[in-house]
Amino acid sequence: MTDSASSEIQLDDDGMNNMFKESNDQNGETQKEANTSSKVDIDQLVIDIKNSSEGSDPKSDSSTKPCIYMVPGHLRKVNAKAYTPTLISIGPFHHRDFRFKTMEKLKLRYVKRFRDREESAEPDLLNRLLNTIDDKKEDIRSCYSDSFGFADDYFVKMILVDAIFILELFLSCFPKTDKSNQENHDSTNSIKAEPWMLSAVTLDLVLLENQLPFSIIKVLYDNYFSTKQKPTLIQLIFEFFKDFNVQNMKHEGFEVEIKHFTDLLRTFYLHAPPTSSKSKRCNCFNLITGKPASKSITSNEWPPRKKVRKLLYSATQLHEAGVKFELSNSKCLLDLDFDYTNGVLKIPGLELNDSAEARIRNVMAYEQFDLGEKTFITDYLIILDFLINTPKDMDLLCDKEIVVNYLGDDKVATSVVNRLNTNVSWLGIDSKYRDICEDLNRFGKNPRHRWIAILRHEYFNTPWRGAATIAAIILLLLTLIQSVCSIFQVV
């Protein structure tokens, strides 16, 4: 590692300003070069391309595919705010944004707190941390789709500050941190003291462009944090992101390998808690871990995705055709189920609030890049988009408690759902969802179901109306019998 990277990080305001100045100088030099190169030397260009090809990194293959991406323009233009941090920058993508300069200074306070606590037992701790990150810097860089040309020394320091900040924040928000450190945590934790700030930072930490590789966070925590009665990293994470843990998953026995916190958020939507027997898992768990859900499907034999003709009927139209909508007992978004015989469609619930759109959009963007055919969140939202075309459809699903609308207006909620899939690449839908769509289309086309539904809605929708209808039928039958008897008497 170079001397500059091994030196102790400056923890005052000047140190932070120097880091910003360094990144700006890099931008300035790049701009000057661009301005002075108005004419392109074709011969030099050919040489540069050849040299670039010959000197390419041998690691740059499919085995080092990035897992942290910049959201492309065609998705960002639909709702740029959903992908952009509001308060704090993590990693290289938004590091040069001066809107986050104040929070960069706050990060250094967290690093200082870590140093003051840990260096009493190990004076050279920060240098060891820097060396650890420096040894892994190429692996860390390979996790990003672009590192924006940060020099190695600067990149290493940036990752160190961000990782320590995250871990110190998690520790300060963990209720069982040992009392010897709790007062120190609370005295410097301005984020925890301000609920609005904690809420904003929590959301920022799950945005796709605002990630650190989980592997480096784990290495630093396991090897350099010596807090007494230290909780596991998974415990810290589950406690900090508990409001996003829609299935109330437990950290015990958590087996899914996550790449970063956006990946964790996706897991919260899909992964069901393991049962007492490790041999028994729900369908969600098998799909996410890549383990076979049944003997007929292995981890490398996913059912083929096919384009399905869109669901022909909205929720209201299906309801009028006799489909009964019910909230699924499972909160795993894969557990969508349609019982054709009884006409019952069970759908896992979804909450729509101020942060829900940002969380869902970032998970969907992650699926677009990294998960191939395992785009299960996208599939669920496509089905929901098929069902919800008007505020009346939204009102129906809210009435069945399938959608919990904290946005207030059904029109707003409908617009949010309909826009989620805008510009999203769709390779086809998972076979289970495809079968459900086809069954719903078939059910909606059957006139018998519609006639039965009309009878239910018009004549049997309340006990009193049902009783009156039955009485009218009986009276009609008695009148008919009396008429027939009268005819026979005359004959």
Coordinates of C-alpha atoms in Angstrom, one line a residue:
M1 CA 0.0 0.0 0.0
T2 CA 1.3 3.5 -0.7
D3 CA 2.4 5.8 2.0
S4 CA -0.4 8.3 1.5
A5 CA -3.0 5.6 1.9
S6 CA -1.3 4.2 5.0
S7 CA -1.2 7.6 6.8
E8 CA -3.8 8.3 9.4
I9 CA -7.1 9.8 8.0
Q10 CA -7.6 13.4 8.9
L11 CA -10.8 13.6 11.0
D12 CA -11.3 17.4 11.1
D13 CA -13.2 19.6 8.7
D14 CA -10.0 20.4 6.8
G15 CA -9.5 16.7 6.1
M16 CA -12.9 16.4 4.6
N17 CA -12.4 19.6 2.5
N18 CA -9.2 18.1 1.2
M19 CA -11.0 15.0 0.1
F20 CA -13.5 17.0 -1.8
K21 CA -10.8 19.3 -3.3
E22 CA -8.9 16.2 -4.4
S23 CA -11.9 14.8 -6.3
N24 CA -12.6 18.3 -7.8
D25 CA -9.0 18.6 -9.0
Q26 CA -9.4 15.3 -10.8
N27 CA -12.5 16.6 -12.5
G28 CA -10.7 19.8 -13.4
E29 CA -7.8 18.1 -14.9
T30 CA -10.1 15.9 -17.0
Q31 CA -11.9 18.9 -18.3
K32 CA -8.7 20.7 -19.3
E33 CA -7.6 17.6 -21.2
A34 CA -10.9 17.5 -23.0
N35 CA -10.7 21.1 -24.0
T36 CA -7.2 20.8 -25.4
S37 CA -8.1 17.7 -27.5
S38 CA -10.4 19.2 -30.0
K39 CA -8.7 17.3 -32.9
V40 CA -8.6 13.5 -32.7
D41 CA -5.4 11.9 -33.9
I42 CA -6.7 8.8 -35.7
D43 CA -3.3 7.0 -35.5
Q44 CA -3.0 7.7 -31.8
L45 CA -6.6 6.5 -31.3
V46 CA -5.8 3.2 -32.9
I47 CA -2.7 2.8 -30.7
D48 CA -4.7 3.7 -27.6
I49 CA -7.4 1.1 -28.4
K50 CA -4.8 -1.6 -29.1
N51 CA -2.9 -0.8 -25.8
S52 CA -6.2 -0.7 -23.9
S53 CA -7.1 -4.2 -25.3
E54 CA -3.7 -5.6 -24.5
G55 CA -3.6 -4.2 -21.1
S56 CA -7.1 -5.1 -20.0
D57 CA -7.6 -6.6 -16.6
P58 CA -7.8 -10.4 -16.9
K59 CA -10.3 -10.4 -14.1
S60 CA -12.8 -8.5 -16.3
D61 CA -15.0 -11.4 -17.1
S62 CA -18.3 -12.8 -16.1
S63 CA -16.9 -14.0 -12.8
T64 CA -16.5 -10.4 -11.6
K65 CA -19.8 -9.1 -12.8
P66 CA -20.8 -5.9 -10.9
C67 CA -23.6 -6.0 -8.4
I68 CA -23.9 -2.2 -7.7
Y69 CA -25.1 -0.1 -10.6
M70 CA -25.9 3.4 -11.8
V71 CA -29.6 3.4 -12.7
P72 CA -29.9 4.0 -16.5
G73 CA -31.5 7.1 -17.8
H74 CA -34.6 5.5 -19.2
L75 CA -35.6 4.3 -15.7
R76 CA -34.3 7.4 -13.9
K77 CA -36.4 9.8 -15.9
V78 CA -39.6 8.3 -14.7
N79 CA -38.8 9.2 -11.1
A80 CA -35.2 10.4 -10.5
K81 CA -35.8 11.1 -6.8
A82 CA -36.5 7.5 -6.1
Y83 CA -32.9 6.5 -7.0
T84 CA -31.1 9.5 -5.6
P85 CA -30.0 9.8 -1.9
T86 CA -31.5 12.7 0.0
L87 CA -29.2 13.0 2.9
I88 CA -26.1 10.9 2.7
S89 CA -23.8 9.4 0.0
I90 CA -22.3 5.9 0.3
G91 CA -19.8 4.6 -2.1
P92 CA -18.4 6.3 -5.3
F93 CA -21.5 7.2 -7.3
H94 CA -22.7 10.3 -5.4
H95 CA -19.5 11.0 -3.5
R96 CA -18.6 14.2 -5.4
D97 CA -22.1 15.7 -4.9
F98 CA -21.6 18.8 -2.7
R99 CA -25.1 18.4 -1.3
F100 CA -23.7 15.7 1.0
K101 CA -20.6 17.6 2.2
T102 CA -22.1 18.3 5.6
M103 CA -22.9 14.6 6.1
E104 CA -19.4 13.7 5.1
K105 CA -18.2 15.7 8.1
L106 CA -20.7 13.8 10.3
K107 CA -19.3 10.5 9.0
L108 CA -15.9 11.5 10.3
R109 CA -17.4 12.1 13.8
Y110 CA -18.5 8.4 13.7
V111 CA -15.0 7.3 12.5
K112 CA -13.5 9.4 15.4
R113 CA -15.8 7.7 17.9
F114 CA -14.7 4.3 16.6
R115 CA -11.0 5.3 16.8
D116 CA -11.3 6.7 20.3
R117 CA -13.0 3.5 21.5
E118 CA -10.9 0.9 19.7
E119 CA -7.4 2.4 19.6
S120 CA -7.0 2.3 23.3
A121 CA -6.4 -1.4 22.9
E122 CA -4.8 -1.3 19.4
P123 CA -3.1 2.1 18.6
D124 CA -2.4 1.3 15.0
L125 CA -6.0 0.1 14.2
L126 CA -6.8 2.6 11.4
N127 CA -3.7 1.7 9.5
R128 CA -4.6 -2.0 9.7
L129 CA -8.1 -1.2 8.4
L130 CA -6.6 0.8 5.5
N131 CA -4.3 -2.1 4.7
T132 CA -7.2 -4.6 4.8
I133 CA -9.3 -2.5 2.4
D134 CA -6.3 -1.8 0.2
D135 CA -5.7 -5.5 -0.2
K136 CA -9.3 -5.9 -1.4
K137 CA -9.6 -2.7 -3.4
E138 CA -9.7 -4.5 -6.8
D139 CA -12.4 -6.8 -5.6
I140 CA -14.4 -3.8 -4.2
R141 CA -14.0 -1.9 -7.4
S142 CA -15.2 -4.9 -9.5
C143 CA -18.5 -4.7 -7.5
Y144 CA -19.3 -1.3 -9.1
S145 CA -20.3 -0.7 -12.6
D146 CA -18.1 2.4 -12.5
S147 CA -15.8 3.8 -9.9
F148 CA -15.5 7.2 -11.6
G149 CA -11.7 7.2 -11.8
F150 CA -11.0 7.7 -8.1
A151 CA -7.3 7.2 -7.3
D152 CA -6.6 4.1 -5.2
D153 CA -5.6 6.0 -2.1
Y154 CA -8.7 8.2 -2.2
F155 CA -10.9 5.2 -3.0
V156 CA -9.6 3.2 -0.1
K157 CA -10.1 6.1 2.4
M158 CA -13.7 6.6 1.1
I159 CA -14.6 3.0 1.5
L160 CA -13.1 3.0 5.0
V161 CA -15.0 6.1 6.2
D162 CA -18.3 4.8 4.7
A163 CA -18.0 1.3 6.2
I164 CA -17.1 2.5 9.7
F165 CA -19.9 5.1 9.6
I166 CA -22.4 2.4 8.7
L167 CA -21.3 0.0 11.4
E168 CA -21.1 2.7 14.1
L169 CA -24.6 3.8 13.1
F170 CA -25.9 0.3 13.3
L171 CA -24.3 -0.2 16.7
S172 CA -25.7 3.1 18.1
C173 CA -29.2 2.1 17.1
F174 CA -28.9 -1.5 18.5
P175 CA -30.8 -1.6 21.8
K176 CA -28.5 -4.2 23.5
T177 CA -25.2 -2.4 23.0
D178 CA -23.2 -2.7 26.2
K179 CA -23.9 0.2 28.6
S180 CA -20.2 1.2 28.8
N181 CA -20.5 2.5 25.2
Q182 CA -24.2 3.4 25.0
E183 CA -23.7 6.9 26.5
N184 CA -20.9 7.6 24.1
H185 CA -23.0 6.4 21.2
D186 CA -26.0 8.5 22.2
S187 CA -24.0 11.7 22.9
T188 CA -22.6 11.7 19.3
N189 CA -25.4 10.1 17.4
S190 CA -27.2 13.1 16.0
I191 CA -28.9 10.8 13.4
K192 CA -30.5 8.7 16.0
A193 CA -31.6 11.8 17.9
E194 CA -33.6 13.1 15.0
P195 CA -36.3 10.7 13.8
W196 CA -36.7 12.5 10.4
M197 CA -32.9 12.2 9.8
L198 CA -32.8 8.5 10.8
S199 CA -35.7 7.7 8.5
A200 CA -34.0 9.5 5.6
V201 CA -30.7 7.8 6.2
T202 CA -32.3 4.4 6.5
L203 CA -34.0 4.8 3.1
D204 CA -30.7 6.2 1.6
L205 CA -28.9 3.0 2.7
V206 CA -31.1 0.7 0.6
L207 CA -30.8 2.7 -2.7
L208 CA -29.0 0.8 -5.4
E209 CA -26.6 3.5 -6.3
N210 CA -25.7 4.1 -2.6
Q211 CA -24.2 0.7 -1.6
L212 CA -21.0 -0.9 -0.3
P213 CA -20.3 -4.5 -1.0
F214 CA -21.6 -6.5 2.0
S215 CA -18.4 -8.6 2.1
I216 CA -16.2 -5.7 3.1
I217 CA -18.6 -4.5 5.8
K218 CA -18.6 -8.0 7.2
V219 CA -14.8 -8.3 7.1
L220 CA -14.3 -5.0 9.0
Y221 CA -17.0 -5.8 11.6
D222 CA -15.8 -9.4 12.3
N223 CA -12.2 -8.4 12.6
Y224 CA -11.9 -4.9 14.0
F225 CA -15.0 -4.2 16.1
S226 CA -14.4 -5.4 19.7
T227 CA -17.6 -4.2 21.4
K228 CA -18.3 -6.3 24.5
Q229 CA -21.1 -8.8 24.0
K230 CA -21.0 -7.8 20.4
P231 CA -24.1 -8.8 18.4
T232 CA -23.7 -10.5 15.1
L233 CA -23.7 -8.3 12.0
I234 CA -27.0 -9.9 10.9
Q235 CA -28.5 -8.9 14.2
L236 CA -27.4 -5.3 13.7
I237 CA -28.8 -5.2 10.2
F238 CA -32.1 -6.8 11.0
E239 CA -32.6 -4.3 13.9
F240 CA -31.7 -1.3 11.9
F241 CA -33.9 -2.2 8.9
K242 CA -36.7 -3.7 11.0
D243 CA -39.3 -1.3 9.4
F244 CA -38.5 -2.8 6.0
N245 CA -38.7 -6.4 7.2
V246 CA -42.2 -6.9 6.0
Q247 CA -42.2 -10.7 6.9
N248 CA -40.8 -10.1 10.4
M249 CA -37.9 -12.5 9.5
K250 CA -35.7 -13.6 12.4
H251 CA -31.9 -13.3 12.1
E252 CA -31.4 -16.8 13.6
G253 CA -30.8 -19.3 10.8
F254 CA -30.6 -16.6 8.1
E255 CA -29.0 -18.5 5.2
V256 CA -29.3 -16.2 2.2
E257 CA -26.0 -14.7 1.0
I258 CA -26.6 -11.0 0.3
K259 CA -24.5 -8.7 -1.9
H260 CA -25.6 -5.4 -0.4
F261 CA -28.5 -3.8 1.4
T262 CA -30.6 -3.4 -1.8
D263 CA -30.3 -7.2 -2.1
L264 CA -31.3 -7.6 1.5
L265 CA -34.4 -5.4 0.9
R266 CA -35.4 -7.7 -1.9
T267 CA -34.9 -10.7 0.3
F268 CA -37.2 -9.1 2.9
Y269 CA -40.0 -9.1 0.3
L270 CA -39.4 -12.7 -0.9
H271 CA -37.7 -14.9 1.6
A272 CA -39.8 -16.8 4.1
P273 CA -38.4 -17.7 7.5
P274 CA -37.1 -21.3 7.6
T275 CA -39.2 -23.9 9.4
S276 CA -37.8 -26.0 12.3
S277 CA -36.8 -28.6 9.8
K278 CA -34.0 -27.5 7.4
S279 CA -35.4 -30.0 4.9
K280 CA -38.7 -28.1 4.6
R281 CA -38.7 -24.7 3.0
C282 CA -41.5 -22.7 1.4
N283 CA -41.4 -22.1 -2.4
C284 CA -40.1 -18.6 -1.8
F285 CA -37.0 -19.8 0.0
N286 CA -36.2 -22.4 -2.6
L287 CA -36.4 -19.9 -5.4
I288 CA -34.3 -17.3 -3.8
T289 CA -31.5 -19.6 -2.6
G290 CA -31.5 -21.4 -5.9
K291 CA -32.2 -24.7 -4.2
P292 CA -34.7 -27.0 -5.9
A293 CA -38.3 -26.3 -5.0
S294 CA -39.2 -29.9 -6.0
K295 CA -37.5 -32.9 -7.4
S296 CA -38.4 -31.9 -10.9
I297 CA -36.6 -28.5 -10.8
T298 CA -33.0 -28.0 -10.0
S299 CA -31.2 -24.7 -9.4
N300 CA -30.0 -24.6 -13.0
E301 CA -33.4 -25.6 -14.5
W302 CA -35.7 -22.7 -14.1
P303 CA -39.0 -22.9 -15.9
P304 CA -38.8 -21.0 -19.1
R305 CA -40.1 -17.5 -19.1
K306 CA -42.6 -16.7 -21.9
K307 CA -44.4 -13.6 -23.0
V308 CA -48.0 -13.9 -21.8
R309 CA -50.9 -11.9 -23.3
K310 CA -51.7 -9.4 -20.7
L311 CA -54.3 -10.1 -18.1
L312 CA -57.5 -9.1 -20.1
Y313 CA -59.5 -8.0 -17.1
S314 CA -58.9 -5.6 -14.3
A315 CA -59.7 -6.3 -10.7
T316 CA -63.2 -4.8 -10.9
Q317 CA -64.0 -6.7 -14.1
L318 CA -62.8 -10.0 -12.6
H319 CA -64.8 -9.2 -9.4
E320 CA -67.9 -8.7 -11.6
A321 CA -67.1 -12.1 -13.3
G322 CA -67.2 -13.8 -9.9
V323 CA -63.5 -13.8 -8.8
K324 CA -63.2 -13.4 -5.0
F325 CA -60.2 -11.4 -3.9
E326 CA -58.5 -12.4 -0.6
L327 CA -55.5 -11.3 1.2
S328 CA -52.9 -14.1 1.3
N329 CA -51.8 -15.2 4.8
S330 CA -48.2 -15.2 3.4
K331 CA -46.3 -11.9 3.0
C332 CA -43.9 -13.5 0.5
L333 CA -44.7 -11.8 -2.8
L334 CA -44.3 -15.2 -4.6
D335 CA -47.3 -16.7 -2.9
L336 CA -49.9 -15.5 -5.4
D337 CA -52.5 -18.2 -5.8
F338 CA -55.7 -18.7 -7.8
D339 CA -58.2 -21.4 -7.1
Y340 CA -60.1 -21.8 -10.4
T341 CA -62.7 -24.1 -9.0
N342 CA -63.8 -21.7 -6.3
G343 CA -62.8 -18.5 -8.1
V344 CA -60.6 -17.3 -5.2
L345 CA -57.5 -15.2 -6.0
K346 CA -55.2 -14.8 -3.0
I347 CA -52.6 -12.0 -3.2
P348 CA -49.9 -11.1 -0.8
G349 CA -50.4 -7.6 0.6
L350 CA -48.5 -4.4 -0.3
E351 CA -48.2 -1.2 1.7
L352 CA -48.0 2.0 -0.3
N353 CA -46.4 4.9 1.7
D354 CA -44.0 7.8 1.1
S355 CA -40.9 5.5 0.9
A356 CA -42.5 2.4 -0.7
E357 CA -42.1 3.6 -4.3
A358 CA -38.4 4.3 -3.8
R359 CA -37.8 0.9 -2.2
I360 CA -39.7 -1.0 -4.9
R361 CA -38.1 0.9 -7.8
N362 CA -34.6 0.3 -6.5
V363 CA -35.3 -3.5 -6.0
M364 CA -36.7 -3.6 -9.5
A365 CA -33.7 -1.8 -11.0
Y366 CA -31.4 -4.3 -9.2
E367 CA -33.4 -7.2 -10.8
Q368 CA -33.0 -5.6 -14.2
F369 CA -29.3 -5.7 -13.9
D370 CA -28.2 -8.6 -11.8
L371 CA -30.8 -11.4 -11.5
G372 CA -31.5 -12.7 -15.0
E373 CA -34.7 -14.6 -14.9
K374 CA -35.3 -14.3 -11.2
T375 CA -37.1 -11.0 -11.5
F376 CA -39.8 -12.0 -9.0
I377 CA -40.5 -8.5 -7.6
T378 CA -41.0 -7.2 -11.1
D379 CA -43.3 -10.1 -11.9
Y380 CA -45.5 -9.3 -8.9
L381 CA -45.7 -5.6 -9.8
I382 CA -46.6 -6.5 -13.4
I383 CA -49.5 -8.6 -12.2
L384 CA -50.6 -5.8 -9.9
D385 CA -50.4 -3.4 -12.8
F386 CA -52.6 -5.7 -14.9
L387 CA -55.2 -5.7 -12.1
I388 CA -55.2 -2.0 -11.3
N389 CA -56.3 0.2 -14.2
T390 CA -58.5 2.7 -12.4
P391 CA -59.0 4.1 -8.9
K392 CA -62.1 1.8 -8.7
D393 CA -59.7 -1.2 -9.0
M394 CA -57.5 0.3 -6.3
D395 CA -60.5 0.9 -4.1
L396 CA -61.5 -2.8 -4.5
L397 CA -58.0 -4.1 -3.5
C398 CA -57.8 -1.7 -0.6
D399 CA -61.3 -2.8 0.6
K400 CA -59.9 -6.4 0.6
E401 CA -56.8 -5.2 2.5
I402 CA -54.6 -6.4 -0.3
V403 CA -53.2 -2.9 -0.8
V404 CA -52.8 -0.7 2.3
N405 CA -52.8 2.9 0.9
Y406 CA -51.1 5.4 3.1
L407 CA -50.9 7.8 0.2
G408 CA -54.5 8.8 0.9
D409 CA -55.9 9.3 -2.6
D410 CA -56.8 6.2 -4.7
K411 CA -55.9 8.2 -7.9
V412 CA -52.4 8.8 -6.5
A413 CA -51.9 5.2 -5.5
T414 CA -53.2 4.0 -8.9
S415 CA -50.7 6.2 -10.7
V416 CA -47.8 5.0 -8.5
V417 CA -48.6 1.3 -9.3
N418 CA -49.1 2.0 -13.0
R419 CA -45.8 3.9 -13.3
L420 CA -43.6 1.3 -11.5
N421 CA -43.3 -0.8 -14.7
T422 CA -42.7 2.1 -17.1
N423 CA -39.6 1.5 -19.2
V424 CA -38.9 -1.7 -17.4
S425 CA -37.4 -4.5 -19.6
W426 CA -39.7 -7.5 -19.5
L427 CA -38.3 -10.8 -20.7
G428 CA -41.4 -12.7 -19.9
I429 CA -43.1 -13.7 -16.7
D430 CA -42.4 -16.5 -14.3
S431 CA -44.3 -19.7 -15.2
K432 CA -46.4 -19.7 -12.0
Y433 CA -47.6 -16.1 -12.6
R434 CA -48.2 -16.9 -16.3
D435 CA -50.4 -19.8 -15.4
I436 CA -52.4 -17.6 -13.0
C437 CA -52.9 -15.0 -15.8
E438 CA -54.1 -17.6 -18.2
D439 CA -56.5 -19.1 -15.7
L440 CA -57.9 -15.6 -14.8
N441 CA -58.4 -14.8 -18.5
R442 CA -60.2 -18.1 -19.0
F443 CA -62.3 -17.6 -15.9
G444 CA -63.3 -14.1 -17.0
K445 CA -64.3 -15.3 -20.5
N446 CA -66.7 -18.0 -19.2
P447 CA -70.3 -16.6 -19.4
R448 CA -71.5 -19.0 -16.7
H449 CA -69.2 -17.3 -14.1
R450 CA -70.5 -13.9 -15.1
W451 CA -74.2 -15.0 -14.8
I452 CA -73.5 -16.5 -11.4
A453 CA -71.7 -13.4 -10.3
I454 CA -74.7 -11.2 -11.5
L455 CA -77.1 -13.4 -9.4
R456 CA -74.8 -13.0 -6.4
H457 CA -74.3 -9.3 -6.7
E458 CA -77.9 -8.4 -7.7
Y459 CA -80.0 -10.8 -5.7
F460 CA -77.9 -12.4 -3.0
N461 CA -75.5 -9.6 -1.9
T462 CA -77.2 -9.3 1.5
P463 CA -79.1 -11.8 3.7
W464 CA -82.3 -9.9 3.4
R465 CA -82.1 -9.6 -0.4
G466 CA -81.3 -13.3 -0.6
A467 CA -84.3 -14.2 1.5
A468 CA -86.5 -12.0 -0.5
T469 CA -85.2 -13.5 -3.7
I470 CA -85.8 -17.1 -2.4
A471 CA -89.3 -16.1 -1.3
A472 CA -90.1 -14.6 -4.7
I473 CA -88.9 -17.8 -6.4
I474 CA -91.0 -19.9 -4.1
L475 CA -94.0 -17.7 -4.7
L476 CA -93.4 -18.0 -8.5
L477 CA -93.2 -21.8 -8.2
L478 CA -96.4 -22.0 -6.2
T479 CA -98.2 -19.7 -8.6
L480 CA -97.0 -21.9 -11.5
I481 CA -98.1 -25.1 -9.7
Q482 CA -101.5 -23.5 -9.0
S483 CA -101.9 -22.5 -12.6
V484 CA -101.0 -26.0 -13.8
C485 CA -103.5 -27.6 -11.4
S486 CA -106.2 -25.2 -12.5
I487 CA -105.6 -26.2 -16.1
F488 CA -105.9 -29.9 -15.2
Q489 CA -109.1 -29.3 -13.4
V490 CA -110.6 -27.6 -16.4
V491 CA -109.5 -30.4 -18.7

